[in-house]
Coordinates of C-alpha atoms and ligand atoms in Angstrom, one line a residue:
M245 CA 4.6 -6.5 61.9
I246 CA 6.5 -5.3 58.9
D247 CA 10.5 -5.2 58.7
R248 CA 12.5 -2.5 57.6
K249 CA 13.0 -3.6 53.6
M250 CA 9.6 -3.0 53.2
Y251 CA 9.4 -0.8 55.5
V252 CA 11.7 1.5 52.5
R253 CA 9.9 0.0 49.9
I254 CA 6.7 0.8 51.2
C255 CA 7.4 4.9 51.3
A256 CA 9.4 4.8 48.2
G257 CA 6.0 3.6 47.0
L258 CA 5.4 7.2 48.3
L259 CA 7.1 9.0 46.5
S260 CA 7.1 7.3 43.0
V261 CA 3.3 6.1 43.0
L262 CA 2.2 8.8 45.4
M263 CA -0.5 9.3 47.3
S264 CA -2.6 6.4 45.6
G265 CA -5.1 6.2 49.0
C266 CA -4.3 4.6 52.1
S267 CA -3.0 0.7 50.4
Q268 CA 0.6 2.6 51.1
A269 CA 0.1 2.4 54.7
F270 CA 2.4 1.7 57.1
I271 CA 4.1 0.4 60.5
G272 CA 6.6 3.0 62.3
A273 CA 8.8 2.2 64.6
G274 CA 6.6 2.4 68.3
G275 CA 5.4 -0.7 68.4
F276 CA 1.7 -2.2 67.4
F277 CA -0.1 0.1 69.1
S278 CA 0.8 2.7 66.4
N279 CA -0.4 1.1 63.9
L280 CA -0.1 4.5 61.2
G281 CA -2.5 4.6 57.8
G282 CA -5.4 6.2 56.8
G283 CA -7.7 8.5 58.8
L284 CA -7.4 7.7 61.8
N285 CA -3.1 6.6 63.5
S286 CA -1.3 7.2 66.2
I287 CA -3.0 5.1 68.9
G288 CA -0.6 4.8 71.4
T289 CA 2.6 5.7 72.1
C290 CA 3.8 7.9 70.5
L291 CA 3.8 11.3 71.3
S292 CA 6.9 12.8 69.9
P293 CA 5.4 16.4 67.6
L294 CA 6.8 16.1 64.3
A295 CA 7.1 18.8 62.0
P296 CA 6.9 18.3 58.4
V297 CA 9.5 19.6 55.9
D298 CA 8.4 22.2 53.9
L299 CA 9.3 21.9 50.3
N300 CA 8.3 24.1 48.3
A301 CA 11.0 26.5 47.4
V302 CA 11.3 23.6 45.5
F303 CA 8.8 25.3 42.4
T304 CA 11.9 28.5 42.3
K305 CA 13.7 26.0 41.5
A306 CA 11.1 25.3 38.1
P307 CA 12.4 25.7 34.6
S308 CA 9.3 27.1 32.8
V309 CA 7.7 25.7 29.5
E310 CA 7.7 27.5 26.1
W311 CA 4.5 27.5 25.4
A312 CA 3.6 28.4 21.2
D313 CA 0.5 28.5 19.8
G314 CA -1.5 27.7 23.3
S315 CA 1.1 24.5 23.9
A316 CA 3.9 22.7 24.8
E317 CA 5.9 19.8 25.3
I318 CA 7.7 18.4 28.5
T319 CA 10.2 16.5 28.5
D320 CA 12.1 14.2 31.3
A321 CA 15.3 15.8 31.3
P322 CA 17.1 16.3 34.4
Q323 CA 16.3 19.2 36.3
D324 CA 19.7 20.1 38.2
E325 CA 19.0 22.5 40.6
V326 CA 15.4 20.9 41.8
A327 CA 17.6 17.8 42.1
A328 CA 20.0 19.9 44.4
F329 CA 17.3 20.8 46.3
L330 CA 15.5 17.7 47.1
G331 CA 18.8 15.7 47.6
E332 CA 19.2 18.3 50.0
Q333 CA 16.3 18.7 51.9
I334 CA 15.6 14.7 52.1
G335 CA 18.0 12.6 50.3
K336 CA 19.6 11.4 53.5
D337 CA 15.7 9.8 54.5
I338 CA 15.0 8.3 50.5
Q339 CA 16.4 6.2 47.9
P340 CA 17.9 8.4 45.3
A341 CA 15.7 7.6 42.6
D342 CA 12.8 8.7 44.6
Y343 CA 13.4 12.4 44.3
L344 CA 15.1 12.3 41.3
A345 CA 11.7 11.0 39.4
L346 CA 9.8 13.9 40.6
R347 CA 10.0 17.0 37.9
F348 CA 8.1 20.3 37.9
Y349 CA 8.0 23.0 35.5
R350 CA 6.8 26.3 35.8
L351 CA 3.7 27.9 33.4
G352 CA 3.3 31.3 34.1
P353 CA -0.5 32.8 34.6
L354 CA -3.4 31.3 34.0
T355 CA -7.1 32.7 33.0
R356 CA -10.1 31.6 35.3
G357 CA -12.1 29.2 32.2
E358 CA -8.7 27.7 31.0
I359 CA -9.2 24.6 31.0
I360 CA -5.0 22.6 30.7
Q361 CA -4.7 19.4 28.6
I362 CA -2.3 17.4 29.6
E363 CA -1.7 14.5 27.1
T364 CA 0.7 12.2 28.2
L365 CA 3.5 11.1 25.4
S366 CA 5.2 8.1 26.9
D367 CA 4.7 5.7 29.9
V368 CA 7.7 7.0 31.7
M369 CA 4.4 10.1 33.0
D370 CA 2.7 8.8 35.7
R371 CA 0.9 11.3 37.6
V372 CA 1.0 14.6 37.3
C373 CA -0.5 17.7 40.3
L374 CA -0.6 21.9 38.7
Y375 CA -0.8 23.6 42.1
D376 CA -1.4 28.4 42.3
A377 CA 0.8 30.8 42.5
D378 CA -0.3 30.3 46.5
F379 CA 1.4 26.7 46.0
A380 CA -2.5 24.9 46.6
F381 CA -2.7 22.4 44.8
I382 CA -5.8 21.9 42.3
P383 CA -6.0 17.7 41.0
A384 CA -5.3 16.7 39.0
G385 CA -4.1 12.7 38.8
S386 CA -2.9 10.3 37.5
V387 CA -2.7 9.6 33.5
R388 CA -3.2 6.0 34.3
D389 CA -5.5 5.2 37.2
F390 CA -7.3 2.4 38.1
D391 CA -7.4 0.6 34.3
G392 CA -5.0 3.1 32.6
R393 CA -7.9 4.5 30.2
R394 CA -7.3 8.0 31.3
R395 CA -4.2 8.8 28.4
T396 CA -5.1 13.1 28.8
L397 CA -6.5 14.5 31.7
Q398 CA -8.1 17.9 31.6
I399 CA -8.1 20.5 34.4
P400 CA -10.7 23.2 33.9
I401 CA -9.1 26.0 35.8
A402 CA -11.2 27.8 38.7
R403 CA -9.6 30.8 39.7
D404 CA -7.2 33.8 38.0
T405 CA -3.2 32.5 39.4
A406 CA -0.6 34.9 38.3
A407 CA 1.5 31.3 38.2
A408 CA 1.1 28.2 37.8
Y409 CA 3.6 25.3 38.2
L410 CA 3.3 20.9 37.8
R411 CA 4.5 18.6 38.9
I412 CA 5.6 15.3 37.2
D413 CA 6.3 12.1 39.1
L414 CA 8.1 9.2 37.2
E415 CA 7.1 5.9 36.6
F416 CA 11.3 5.0 35.6
L417 CA 13.8 7.0 35.1
S418 CA 14.5 7.3 31.4
E419 CA 16.4 11.3 31.6
R420 CA 16.3 10.7 27.6
N421 CA 15.2 14.2 27.1
E422 CA 12.5 13.0 24.2
P423 CA 9.3 14.5 24.4
I424 CA 6.7 12.5 27.7
G425 CA 4.2 14.8 27.6
R426 CA 1.9 17.7 25.9
L427 CA 0.4 20.6 27.3
T428 CA -2.5 22.6 25.5
R429 CA -4.0 25.4 26.5
I430 CA -8.1 25.8 25.7
G431 CA -9.6 28.7 26.6
N432 CA -13.0 30.3 27.5
T433 CA -14.6 26.9 28.5
P434 CA -17.4 26.6 30.9
P435 CA -16.3 24.7 33.8
P436 CA -17.4 21.7 34.7
A437 CA -20.9 21.5 36.7
P438 CA -20.5 20.1 40.0
R439 CA -21.9 16.6 39.9
P440 CA -23.5 15.3 43.4
Q441 CA -21.9 11.9 44.9
T442 CA -23.7 8.6 47.1
V443 CA -22.2 6.1 48.7
V444 CA -23.5 3.2 50.4
L445 CA -21.7 2.1 54.1
H446 CA -21.7 -0.6 53.6
F447 CA -21.5 -3.1 57.5
G448 CA -23.2 -5.9 56.1
G449 CA -20.1 -8.1 55.1
Q450 CA -18.9 -9.2 51.3
A451 CA -16.8 -11.4 49.9
E452 CA -14.4 -10.5 47.2
V453 CA -14.2 -7.2 47.6
T454 CA -11.3 -6.0 44.6
F455 CA -10.6 -3.0 43.5
R456 CA -10.2 -2.1 39.9
N457 CA -6.9 -1.0 40.0
G458 CA -5.8 -4.3 40.6
L459 CA -4.2 -2.5 44.2
L460 CA -6.5 -5.0 46.5
L461 CA -6.4 -8.7 46.6
P462 CA -9.9 -10.6 47.0
A463 CA -10.9 -9.3 49.9
E464 CA -13.7 -11.4 52.9
I465 CA -15.2 -8.5 55.1
G466 CA -17.1 -9.0 57.8
A467 CA -21.0 -7.7 58.9
I468 CA -20.6 -5.3 61.4
D469 CA -24.3 -6.1 63.0
D470 CA -24.4 -3.7 66.3
P471 CA -26.5 -1.9 65.5
A472 CA -25.1 1.1 67.9
V473 CA -21.6 0.8 66.4
R474 CA -23.5 1.3 62.2
D475 CA -25.6 4.6 63.3
A476 CA -22.4 6.0 64.8
A477 CA -20.6 5.2 62.6
A478 CA -22.8 6.6 59.7
E479 CA -23.6 9.7 61.8
Q480 CA -19.7 10.2 61.9
F481 CA -19.4 10.0 58.6
R482 CA -22.8 12.9 57.9
A483 CA -21.6 15.2 59.4
V484 CA -17.8 15.3 57.8
Y485 CA -19.6 15.8 54.6
A486 CA -22.3 17.6 55.9
P487 CA -21.7 20.7 53.7
F488 CA -21.6 19.0 50.8
D489 CA -24.0 17.5 48.3
M490 CA -23.3 14.2 49.4
T491 CA -26.8 11.2 49.9
V492 CA -24.6 9.0 52.1
L493 CA -26.9 5.9 52.7
T494 CA -26.7 2.5 54.1
D495 CA -26.6 -1.1 53.0
S496 CA -29.9 -1.1 55.7
D497 CA -31.5 1.6 52.7
P498 CA -32.7 0.2 49.1
L499 CA -30.4 0.4 46.2
P500 CA -29.5 3.4 45.2
T501 CA -31.0 3.9 41.3
G502 CA -28.0 5.8 39.8
P503 CA -24.5 5.2 40.3
F504 CA -23.0 4.8 44.3
S505 CA -19.6 4.9 45.7
V506 CA -19.2 1.9 48.6
V507 CA -17.5 2.4 51.6
Y508 CA -16.7 -1.5 53.3
I509 CA -17.3 -1.4 56.8
G510 CA -16.1 -4.6 59.1
P511 CA -13.0 -6.9 60.2
T512 CA -11.1 -7.9 56.6
D513 CA -8.7 -10.8 56.4
L514 CA -6.0 -7.4 55.2
P515 CA -2.6 -7.6 56.6
S516 CA -2.9 -6.1 59.7
F517 CA -1.0 -2.5 59.5
N518 CA -4.0 -0.8 57.2
Y519 CA -7.2 0.5 58.7
G520 CA -8.9 1.6 55.6
L521 CA -7.6 0.9 51.9
S522 CA -10.1 2.9 48.8
E523 CA -8.8 3.2 45.4
I524 CA -6.3 5.3 43.6
G525 CA -6.8 8.7 44.4
D526 CA -9.6 9.9 41.9
S527 CA -9.2 12.8 40.6
R528 CA -12.3 14.9 40.2
N529 CA -14.1 11.9 41.0
A530 CA -14.4 11.2 37.7
Y531 CA -15.2 7.7 39.1
Q532 CA -18.9 8.0 41.1
D533 CA -18.5 4.0 41.4
D534 CA -15.3 3.6 43.8
V535 CA -14.3 0.8 46.3
A536 CA -13.3 1.3 49.7
V537 CA -12.6 -0.6 52.6
V538 CA -12.2 0.4 56.4
D539 CA -10.8 -2.7 58.2
S540 CA -13.1 -3.1 62.1
N541 CA -10.3 -5.6 63.3
Q542 CA -7.8 -2.8 64.2
L543 CA -5.8 -3.7 67.4
A544 CA -5.1 0.2 67.2
L545 CA -9.6 0.2 67.7
E546 CA -8.9 -1.8 71.1
L547 CA -9.1 2.0 72.4
A548 CA -12.0 3.2 71.3
V549 CA -13.5 -0.7 71.5
V550 CA -13.4 0.4 75.1
L551 CA -14.5 3.5 75.4
G552 CA -17.6 2.0 74.4
R553 CA -19.5 0.5 71.4
E554 CA -20.8 5.3 69.6
T555 CA -17.0 6.0 69.8
Y556 CA -16.1 2.8 68.6
G557 CA -18.4 3.7 65.6
R558 CA -17.6 6.9 65.0
A559 CA -14.1 6.0 64.5
L560 CA -15.0 3.5 62.2
G561 CA -17.1 6.5 60.6
M562 CA -13.7 8.7 60.6
I563 CA -11.5 6.3 58.8
A564 CA -14.1 5.9 56.9
A565 CA -14.5 9.0 56.0
H566 CA -11.2 9.5 55.7
E567 CA -11.4 6.9 52.8
M568 CA -14.0 8.7 51.2
G569 CA -11.7 11.7 50.7
H570 CA -9.7 9.7 48.9
L571 CA -12.6 8.2 46.4
L572 CA -13.3 12.2 45.9
G573 CA -9.2 13.0 45.0
L574 CA -8.4 14.0 48.1
E575 CA -4.5 13.3 49.4
H576 CA -2.5 12.8 52.1
V577 CA -2.1 15.9 53.6
S578 CA 0.7 16.6 57.1
N579 CA -0.9 17.3 59.8
P580 CA -2.8 15.3 62.7
D581 CA -6.1 17.2 62.6
A582 CA -7.3 17.4 59.1
L583 CA -9.5 14.4 57.9
M584 CA -6.7 13.7 55.5
T585 CA -3.9 13.5 57.4
G586 CA -2.0 10.7 56.6
A587 CA 0.7 11.8 59.8
Q588 CA 2.1 9.1 61.5
C589 CA 2.9 10.9 64.7
Q590 CA 2.1 13.7 65.2
G591 CA 1.9 14.0 69.3
A592 CA -1.6 13.0 69.2
G593 CA -1.2 10.4 70.9
V594 CA -3.6 8.3 73.1
D595 CA -6.7 11.7 72.6
I596 CA -8.8 9.8 71.0
E597 CA -11.2 12.8 70.8
R598 CA -8.6 14.5 68.9
M599 CA -8.4 12.5 66.6
L600 CA -12.4 12.8 66.8
A601 CA -12.8 16.1 66.0
R602 CA -10.1 15.8 61.8
Q603 CA -12.4 18.5 60.0
L604 CA -11.6 19.0 56.1
K605 CA -9.1 21.8 56.1
K606 CA -6.9 23.7 54.2
A607 CA -3.1 21.2 55.0
P608 CA 0.5 21.3 53.7
L609 CA 0.4 18.6 50.9
T610 CA 2.3 15.1 51.9
L611 CA 5.0 14.5 49.1
A612 CA 6.5 11.7 51.2
S613 CA 7.2 10.5 54.8
A614 CA 9.8 8.1 56.0
D615 CA 11.2 7.9 59.2
L616 CA 8.4 9.7 61.8
Q617 CA 9.2 12.6 58.7
E618 CA 6.8 14.0 56.1
W619 CA 7.8 16.3 53.7
F620 CA 5.6 18.6 51.8
V621 CA 4.9 19.9 48.7
G622 CA 2.6 22.6 48.1
Y623 CA -0.8 22.8 50.1
Q624 CA -4.7 21.1 49.4
D625 CA -7.6 22.5 50.3
P626 CA -10.7 20.3 50.2
V627 CA -13.3 22.8 51.0
P628 CA -13.3 24.6 47.9
Y629 CA -12.7 21.6 45.9
L630 CA -15.1 19.8 47.2
L631 CA -17.8 22.4 46.3
E632 CA -16.7 22.2 43.8
I633 CA -17.1 19.2 42.4
L634 CA -19.9 18.1 44.2
G635 CA -22.0 21.5 44.9
P636 CA -23.0 22.4 48.5
S637 CA -25.5 20.3 50.6
V638 CA -28.8 20.7 49.2
P639 CA -32.4 21.4 52.5
Q640 CA -33.8 18.0 51.9
P641 CA -37.7 19.2 52.2
Q642 CA -39.4 18.1 55.8
Ligands
ZN221 ZN1 -5.2 8.2 53.7

């Protein structure tokens, strides 16, 4: 189990690292069957519905950036109104350093075809989120994701928006009021073409699985030999991503020739509070060769085991689909019926069919969770996003 100190630390990580996949999963207060984490959760005793707290009013407190010739600098200066609002809403539950490290900026209207380039000028700038006028999240990412290669982000604007809002998560609190980032508007650029994705669901066991971001110690993944479990998992996974241009293979198929991601599925030696782990949310699927892990060796999956091999396989497939969402740039949302739920206990209880019915749907974007409470800022709408970056499914010749 996880002790209180660890619990708080991980929650704090949710705010400051924000949505780095399911490595931030943690355990709630409801005993071992309320294991929390990526994909599947709330199996067990927690039945109390939980209403996430809407923090969207924070956007009205955001100062405007000053554009000059299509360029603007932003600083890490304290934002008193933002801090006061967040402090009032979440300050009693989370350490102040976490919400004080958030900055919001209003960018004004943006036009379809523009690209917003964000260049980091300081190591204090960690994560960037862009929202449109309806507070829908336009996936941006981290300026230091994976191995620190990225110092610049380019965010294509797919739709006109009357206003846009930038959220910056600071790595640490410096408040020197120095420039931390430069924004540049690059006009009239054709949007990047969708890039299909290939993924291999790997059931055959693998030693020494690591992530490039270093967040996974070399893990040992055991094999799943039962063909009924493997087939059910692959079928469930394929159903989730059927609308998109994604090729889903298993380790029984020949290795693809182009780049591909791998989701290892099997019993692991990972700490017991994770269902699945993925590399840091891969915004706009910048990397087509990521790795995720689904741990089949979870106490909370015992219910699925009791319900039969097919249900167990489907549950594994759903967790794999959730982790794949992270590898494509999706983040946690506050809706227990959404595939990307990072929810702890939202009344799903023991209803495993409800969990297996989770869908890619528009839902509030989770900012942080603590003590069975969740706060959200903006919304994530995964279907148009995945169509934009992957393209629609291509009918296969019969
Ligand atoms: Zn997750």
